[in-house]
GROMACS .gro file of N, CA, C and O in nm:
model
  364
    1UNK      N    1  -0.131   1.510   1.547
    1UNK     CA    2   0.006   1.477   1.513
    1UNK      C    3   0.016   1.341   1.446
    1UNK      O    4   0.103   1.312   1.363
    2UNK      N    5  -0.092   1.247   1.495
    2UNK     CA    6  -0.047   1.120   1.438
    2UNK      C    7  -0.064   1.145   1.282
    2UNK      O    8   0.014   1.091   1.204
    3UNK      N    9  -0.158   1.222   1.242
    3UNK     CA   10  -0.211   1.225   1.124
    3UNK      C   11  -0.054   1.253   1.001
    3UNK      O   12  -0.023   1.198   0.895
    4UNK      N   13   0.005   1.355   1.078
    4UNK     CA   14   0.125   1.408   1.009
    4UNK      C   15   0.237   1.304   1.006
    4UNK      O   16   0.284   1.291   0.893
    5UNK      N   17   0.279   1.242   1.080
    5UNK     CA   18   0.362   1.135   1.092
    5UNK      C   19   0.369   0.996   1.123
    5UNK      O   20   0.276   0.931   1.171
    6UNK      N   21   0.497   0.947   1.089
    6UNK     CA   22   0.469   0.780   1.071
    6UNK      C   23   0.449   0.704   1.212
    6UNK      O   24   0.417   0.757   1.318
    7UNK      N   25   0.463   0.631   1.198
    7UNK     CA   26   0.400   0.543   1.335
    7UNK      C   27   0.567   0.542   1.397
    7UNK      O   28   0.536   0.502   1.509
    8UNK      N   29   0.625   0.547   1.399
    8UNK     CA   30   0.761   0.489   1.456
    8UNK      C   31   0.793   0.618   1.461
    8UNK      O   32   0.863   0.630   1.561
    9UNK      N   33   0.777   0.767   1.386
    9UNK     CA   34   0.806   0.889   1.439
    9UNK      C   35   0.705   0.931   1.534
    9UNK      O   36   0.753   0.999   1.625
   10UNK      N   37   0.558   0.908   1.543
   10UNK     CA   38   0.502   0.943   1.622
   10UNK      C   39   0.532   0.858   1.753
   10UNK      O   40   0.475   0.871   1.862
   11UNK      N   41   0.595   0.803   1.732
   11UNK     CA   42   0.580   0.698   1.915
   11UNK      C   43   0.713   0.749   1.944
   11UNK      O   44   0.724   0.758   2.066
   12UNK      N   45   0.848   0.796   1.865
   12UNK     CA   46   0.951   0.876   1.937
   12UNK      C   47   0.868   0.970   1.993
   12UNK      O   48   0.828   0.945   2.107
   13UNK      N   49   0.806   1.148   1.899
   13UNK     CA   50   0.734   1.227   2.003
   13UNK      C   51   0.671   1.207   2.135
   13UNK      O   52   0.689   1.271   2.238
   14UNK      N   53   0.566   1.071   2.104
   14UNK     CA   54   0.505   1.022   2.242
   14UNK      C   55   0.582   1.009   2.340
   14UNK      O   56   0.556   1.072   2.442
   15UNK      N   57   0.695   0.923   2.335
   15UNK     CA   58   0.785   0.822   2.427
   15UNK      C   59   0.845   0.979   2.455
   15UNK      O   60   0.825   1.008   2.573
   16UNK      N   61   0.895   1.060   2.398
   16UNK     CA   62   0.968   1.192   2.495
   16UNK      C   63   0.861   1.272   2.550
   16UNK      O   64   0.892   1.347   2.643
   17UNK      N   65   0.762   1.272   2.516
   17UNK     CA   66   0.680   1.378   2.534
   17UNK      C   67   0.599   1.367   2.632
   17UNK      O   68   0.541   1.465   2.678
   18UNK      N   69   0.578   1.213   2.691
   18UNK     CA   70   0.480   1.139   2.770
   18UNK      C   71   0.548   1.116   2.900
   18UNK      O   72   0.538   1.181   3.005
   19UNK      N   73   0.669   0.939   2.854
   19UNK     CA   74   0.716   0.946   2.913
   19UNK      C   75   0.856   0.982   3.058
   19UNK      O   76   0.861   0.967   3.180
   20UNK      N   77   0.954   1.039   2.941
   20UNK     CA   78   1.059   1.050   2.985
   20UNK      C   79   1.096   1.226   3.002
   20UNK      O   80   1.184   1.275   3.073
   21UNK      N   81   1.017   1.282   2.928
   21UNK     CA   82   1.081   1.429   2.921
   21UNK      C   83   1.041   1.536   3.042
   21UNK      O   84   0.921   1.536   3.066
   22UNK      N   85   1.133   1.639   3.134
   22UNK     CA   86   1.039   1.669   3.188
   22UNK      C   87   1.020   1.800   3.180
   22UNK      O   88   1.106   1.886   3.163
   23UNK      N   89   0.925   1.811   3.191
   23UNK     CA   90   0.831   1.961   3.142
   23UNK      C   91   0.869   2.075   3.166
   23UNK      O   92   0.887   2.170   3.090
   24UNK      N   93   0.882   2.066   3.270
   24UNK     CA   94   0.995   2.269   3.324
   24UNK      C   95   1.108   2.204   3.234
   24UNK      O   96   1.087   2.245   3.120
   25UNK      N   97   1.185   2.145   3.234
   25UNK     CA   98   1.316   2.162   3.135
   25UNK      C   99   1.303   2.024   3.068
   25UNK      O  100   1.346   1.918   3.114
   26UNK      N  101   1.224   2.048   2.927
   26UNK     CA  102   1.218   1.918   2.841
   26UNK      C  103   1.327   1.853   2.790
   26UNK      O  104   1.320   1.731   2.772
   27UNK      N  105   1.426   1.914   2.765
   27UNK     CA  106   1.565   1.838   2.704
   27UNK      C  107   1.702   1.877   2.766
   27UNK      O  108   1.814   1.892   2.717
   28UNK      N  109   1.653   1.888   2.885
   28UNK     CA  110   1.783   1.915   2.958
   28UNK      C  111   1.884   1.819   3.030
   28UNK      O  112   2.002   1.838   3.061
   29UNK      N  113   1.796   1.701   3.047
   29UNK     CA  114   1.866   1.583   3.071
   29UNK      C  115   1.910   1.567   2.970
   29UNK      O  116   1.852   1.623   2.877
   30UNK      N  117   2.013   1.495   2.944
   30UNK     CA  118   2.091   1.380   2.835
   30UNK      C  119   2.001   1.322   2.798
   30UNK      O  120   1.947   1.371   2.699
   31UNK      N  121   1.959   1.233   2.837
   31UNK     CA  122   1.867   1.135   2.778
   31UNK      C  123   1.692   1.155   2.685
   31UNK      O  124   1.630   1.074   2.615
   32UNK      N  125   1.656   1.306   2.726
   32UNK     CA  126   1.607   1.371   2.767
   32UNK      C  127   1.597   1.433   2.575
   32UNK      O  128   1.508   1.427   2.489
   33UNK      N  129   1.696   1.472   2.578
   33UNK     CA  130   1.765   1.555   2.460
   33UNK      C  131   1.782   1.483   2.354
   33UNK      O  132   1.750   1.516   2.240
   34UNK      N  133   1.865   1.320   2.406
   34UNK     CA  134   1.850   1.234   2.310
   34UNK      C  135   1.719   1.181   2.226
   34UNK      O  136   1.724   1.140   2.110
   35UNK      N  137   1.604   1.190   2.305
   35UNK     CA  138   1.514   1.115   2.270
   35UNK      C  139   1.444   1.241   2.187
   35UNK      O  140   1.393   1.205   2.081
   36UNK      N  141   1.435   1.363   2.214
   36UNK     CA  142   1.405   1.487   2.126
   36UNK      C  143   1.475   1.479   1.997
   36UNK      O  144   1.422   1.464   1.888
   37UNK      N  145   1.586   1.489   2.019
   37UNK     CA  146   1.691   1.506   1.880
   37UNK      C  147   1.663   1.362   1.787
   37UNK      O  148   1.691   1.354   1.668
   38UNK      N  149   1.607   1.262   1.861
   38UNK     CA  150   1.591   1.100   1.763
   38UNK      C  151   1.432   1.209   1.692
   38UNK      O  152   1.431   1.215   1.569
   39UNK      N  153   1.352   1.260   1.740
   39UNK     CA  154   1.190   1.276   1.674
   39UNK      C  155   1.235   1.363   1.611
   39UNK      O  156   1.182   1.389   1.503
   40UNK      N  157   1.346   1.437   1.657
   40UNK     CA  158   1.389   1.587   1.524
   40UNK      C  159   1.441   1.552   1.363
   40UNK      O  160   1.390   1.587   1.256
   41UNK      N  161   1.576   1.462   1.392
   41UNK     CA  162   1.637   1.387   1.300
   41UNK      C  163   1.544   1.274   1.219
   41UNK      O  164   1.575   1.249   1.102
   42UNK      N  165   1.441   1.210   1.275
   42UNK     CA  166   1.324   1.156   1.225
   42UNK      C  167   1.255   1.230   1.126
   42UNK      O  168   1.245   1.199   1.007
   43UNK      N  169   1.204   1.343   1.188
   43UNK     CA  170   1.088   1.408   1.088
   43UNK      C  171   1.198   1.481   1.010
   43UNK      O  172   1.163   1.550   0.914
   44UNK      N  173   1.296   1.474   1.033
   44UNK     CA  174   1.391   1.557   0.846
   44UNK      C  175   1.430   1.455   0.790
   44UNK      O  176   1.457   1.490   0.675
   45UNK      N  177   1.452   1.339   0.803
   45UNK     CA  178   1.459   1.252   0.724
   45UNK      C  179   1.339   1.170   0.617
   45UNK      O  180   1.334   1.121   0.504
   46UNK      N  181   1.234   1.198   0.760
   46UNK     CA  182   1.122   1.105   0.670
   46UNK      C  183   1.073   1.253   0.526
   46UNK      O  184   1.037   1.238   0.409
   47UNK      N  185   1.087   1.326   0.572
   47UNK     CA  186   1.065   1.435   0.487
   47UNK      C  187   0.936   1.488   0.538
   47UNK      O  188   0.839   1.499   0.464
   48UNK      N  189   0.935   1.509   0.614
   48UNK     CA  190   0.786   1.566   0.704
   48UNK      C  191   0.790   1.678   0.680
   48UNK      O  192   0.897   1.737   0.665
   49UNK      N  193   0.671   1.738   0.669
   49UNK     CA  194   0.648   1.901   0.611
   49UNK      C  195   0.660   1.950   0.755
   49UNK      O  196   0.573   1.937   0.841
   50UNK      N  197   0.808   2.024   0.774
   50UNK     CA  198   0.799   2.036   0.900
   50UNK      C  199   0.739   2.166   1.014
   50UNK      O  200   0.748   2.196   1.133
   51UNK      N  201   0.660   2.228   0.856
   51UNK     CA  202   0.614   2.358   0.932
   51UNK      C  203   0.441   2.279   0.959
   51UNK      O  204   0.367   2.361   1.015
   52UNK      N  205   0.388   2.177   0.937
   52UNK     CA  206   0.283   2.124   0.961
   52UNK      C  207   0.350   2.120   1.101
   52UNK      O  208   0.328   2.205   1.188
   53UNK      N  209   0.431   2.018   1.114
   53UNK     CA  210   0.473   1.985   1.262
   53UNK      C  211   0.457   2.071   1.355
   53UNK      O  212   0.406   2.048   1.465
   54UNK      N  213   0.510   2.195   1.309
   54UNK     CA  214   0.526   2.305   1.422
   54UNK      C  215   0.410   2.392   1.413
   54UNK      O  216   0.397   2.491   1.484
   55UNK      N  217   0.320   2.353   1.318
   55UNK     CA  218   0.202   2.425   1.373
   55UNK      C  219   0.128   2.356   1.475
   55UNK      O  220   0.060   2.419   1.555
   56UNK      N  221   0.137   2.210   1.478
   56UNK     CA  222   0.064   2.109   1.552
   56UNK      C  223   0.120   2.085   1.665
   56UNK      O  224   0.045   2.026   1.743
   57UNK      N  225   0.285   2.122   1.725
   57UNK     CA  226   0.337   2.068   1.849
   57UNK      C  227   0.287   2.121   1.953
   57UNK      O  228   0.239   2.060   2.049
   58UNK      N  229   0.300   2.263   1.937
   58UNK     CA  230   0.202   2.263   2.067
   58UNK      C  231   0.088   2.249   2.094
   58UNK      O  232   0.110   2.220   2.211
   59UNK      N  233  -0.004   2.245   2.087
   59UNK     CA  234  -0.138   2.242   2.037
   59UNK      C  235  -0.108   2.080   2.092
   59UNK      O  236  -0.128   2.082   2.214
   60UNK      N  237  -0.087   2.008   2.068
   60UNK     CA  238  -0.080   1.897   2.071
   60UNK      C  239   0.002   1.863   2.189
   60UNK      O  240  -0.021   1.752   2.236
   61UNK      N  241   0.087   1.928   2.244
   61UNK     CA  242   0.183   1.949   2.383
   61UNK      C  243   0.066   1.977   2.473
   61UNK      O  244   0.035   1.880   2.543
   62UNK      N  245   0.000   2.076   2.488
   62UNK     CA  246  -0.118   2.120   2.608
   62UNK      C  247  -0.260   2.052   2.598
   62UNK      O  248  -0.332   2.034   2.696
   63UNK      N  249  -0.300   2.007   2.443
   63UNK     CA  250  -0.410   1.946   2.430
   63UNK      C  251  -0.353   1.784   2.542
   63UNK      O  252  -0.364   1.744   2.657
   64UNK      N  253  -0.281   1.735   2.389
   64UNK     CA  254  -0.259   1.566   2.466
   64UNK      C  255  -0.190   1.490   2.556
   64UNK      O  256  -0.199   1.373   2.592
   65UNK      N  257  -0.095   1.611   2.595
   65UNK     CA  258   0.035   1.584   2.707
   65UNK      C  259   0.006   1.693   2.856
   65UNK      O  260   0.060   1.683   2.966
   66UNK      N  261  -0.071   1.768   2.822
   66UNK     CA  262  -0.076   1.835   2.936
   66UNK      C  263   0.038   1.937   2.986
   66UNK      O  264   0.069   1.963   3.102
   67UNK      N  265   0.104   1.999   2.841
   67UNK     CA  266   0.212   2.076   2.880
   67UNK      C  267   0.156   2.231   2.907
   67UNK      O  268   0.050   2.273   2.859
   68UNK      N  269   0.254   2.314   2.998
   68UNK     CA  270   0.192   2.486   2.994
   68UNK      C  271   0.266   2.503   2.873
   68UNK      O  272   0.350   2.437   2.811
   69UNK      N  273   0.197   2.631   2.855
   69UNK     CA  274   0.174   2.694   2.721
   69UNK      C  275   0.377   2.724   2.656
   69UNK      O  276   0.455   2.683   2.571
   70UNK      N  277   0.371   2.808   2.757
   70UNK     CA  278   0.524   2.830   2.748
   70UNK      C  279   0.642   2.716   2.724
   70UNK      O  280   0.724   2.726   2.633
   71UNK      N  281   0.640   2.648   2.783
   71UNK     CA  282   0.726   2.486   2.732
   71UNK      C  283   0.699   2.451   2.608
   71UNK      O  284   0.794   2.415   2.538
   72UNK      N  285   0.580   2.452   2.558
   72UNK     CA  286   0.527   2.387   2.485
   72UNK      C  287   0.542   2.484   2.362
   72UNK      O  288   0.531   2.433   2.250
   73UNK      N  289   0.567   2.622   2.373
   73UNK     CA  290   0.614   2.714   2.311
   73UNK      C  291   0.748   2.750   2.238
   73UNK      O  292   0.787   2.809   2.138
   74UNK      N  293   0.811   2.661   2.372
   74UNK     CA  294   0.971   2.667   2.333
   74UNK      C  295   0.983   2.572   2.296
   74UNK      O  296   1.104   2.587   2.284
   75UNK      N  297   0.959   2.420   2.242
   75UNK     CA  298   1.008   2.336   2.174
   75UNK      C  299   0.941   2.405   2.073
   75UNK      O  300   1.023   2.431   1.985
   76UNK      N  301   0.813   2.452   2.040
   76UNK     CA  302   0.835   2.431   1.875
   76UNK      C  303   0.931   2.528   1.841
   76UNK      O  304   0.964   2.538   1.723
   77UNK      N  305   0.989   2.612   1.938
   77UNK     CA  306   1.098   2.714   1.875
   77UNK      C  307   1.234   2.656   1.817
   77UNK      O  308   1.311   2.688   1.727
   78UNK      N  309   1.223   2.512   1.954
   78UNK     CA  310   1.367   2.429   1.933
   78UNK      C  311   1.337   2.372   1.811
   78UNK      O  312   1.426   2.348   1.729
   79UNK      N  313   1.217   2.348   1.792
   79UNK     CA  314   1.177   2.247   1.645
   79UNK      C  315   1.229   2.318   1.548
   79UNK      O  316   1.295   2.254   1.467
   80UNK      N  317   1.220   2.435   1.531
   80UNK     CA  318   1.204   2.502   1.417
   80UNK      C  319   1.377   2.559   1.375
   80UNK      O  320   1.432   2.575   1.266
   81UNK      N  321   1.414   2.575   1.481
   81UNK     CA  322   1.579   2.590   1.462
   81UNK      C  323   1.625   2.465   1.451
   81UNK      O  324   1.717   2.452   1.370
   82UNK      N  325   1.586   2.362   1.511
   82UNK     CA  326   1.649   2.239   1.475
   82UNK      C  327   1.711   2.200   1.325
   82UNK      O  328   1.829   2.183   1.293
   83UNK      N  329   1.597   2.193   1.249
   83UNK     CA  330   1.515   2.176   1.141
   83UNK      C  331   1.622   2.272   1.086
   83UNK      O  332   1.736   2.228   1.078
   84UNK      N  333   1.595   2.416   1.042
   84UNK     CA  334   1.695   2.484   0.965
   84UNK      C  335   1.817   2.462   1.031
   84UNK      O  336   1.849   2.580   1.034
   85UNK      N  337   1.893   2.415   1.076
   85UNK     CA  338   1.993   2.366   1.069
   85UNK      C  339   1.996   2.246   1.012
   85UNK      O  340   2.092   2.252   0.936
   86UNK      N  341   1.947   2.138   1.003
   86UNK     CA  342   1.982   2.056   0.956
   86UNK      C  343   1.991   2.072   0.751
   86UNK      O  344   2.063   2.030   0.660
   87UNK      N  345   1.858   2.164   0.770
   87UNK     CA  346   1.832   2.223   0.619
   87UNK      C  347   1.984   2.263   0.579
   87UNK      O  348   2.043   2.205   0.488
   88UNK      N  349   2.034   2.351   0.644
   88UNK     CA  350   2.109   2.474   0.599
   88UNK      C  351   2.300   2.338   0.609
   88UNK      O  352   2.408   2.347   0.550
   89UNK      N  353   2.258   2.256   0.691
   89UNK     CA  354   2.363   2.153   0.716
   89UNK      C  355   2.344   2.110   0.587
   89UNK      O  356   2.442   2.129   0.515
   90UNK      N  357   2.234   2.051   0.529
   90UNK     CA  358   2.267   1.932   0.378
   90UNK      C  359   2.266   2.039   0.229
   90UNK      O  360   2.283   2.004   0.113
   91UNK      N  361   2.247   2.137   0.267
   91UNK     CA  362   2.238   2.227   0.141
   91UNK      C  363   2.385   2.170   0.051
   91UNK      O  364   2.413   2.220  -0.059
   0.00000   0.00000   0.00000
């Protein structure tokens, strides 16, 4: 992941992904959600190829974070709807 993104987007992913998020329900807290939606709104802005991203989140969720498969399954789902919305928002 670092490879794909900038240093200040990769340390949002880290900082939710490491510290604060929690794993049976990753963005279900407020704060939780906030810090997801800052790495979402990040990588569409920086212009991140964001289907690289979502080939790499999980993979990178169970490799470097230690997430189960399934969690780690459903964010890149959240990733990926995120993302076309925001697409389908600036059209």
């Amino acid at each position: 992941m670092k490879e794909l993104l900038t240093e200040q987007t990769y340390a949002l992913l880290d900082q939710w992904a490491d510290l604060d998020a929690n794993k049976e329900h990753p963005v279900e807290h407020p704060n939780d959600e906030k810090r997801w939606l800052d790495f979402v709104i990040a990588t569409y802005r920086e212009g991140v190829d964001s289907g690289n991203v979502a080939n790499e989140l999980a993979e990178w969720l169970m490799d470097k974070k230690g997430w189960e498969d399934v969690q780690a399954h459903e964010m890149v789902s959240r990733y990926e709807y995120a993302i076309a919305v925001l697409k389908a928002y600036n059209k």
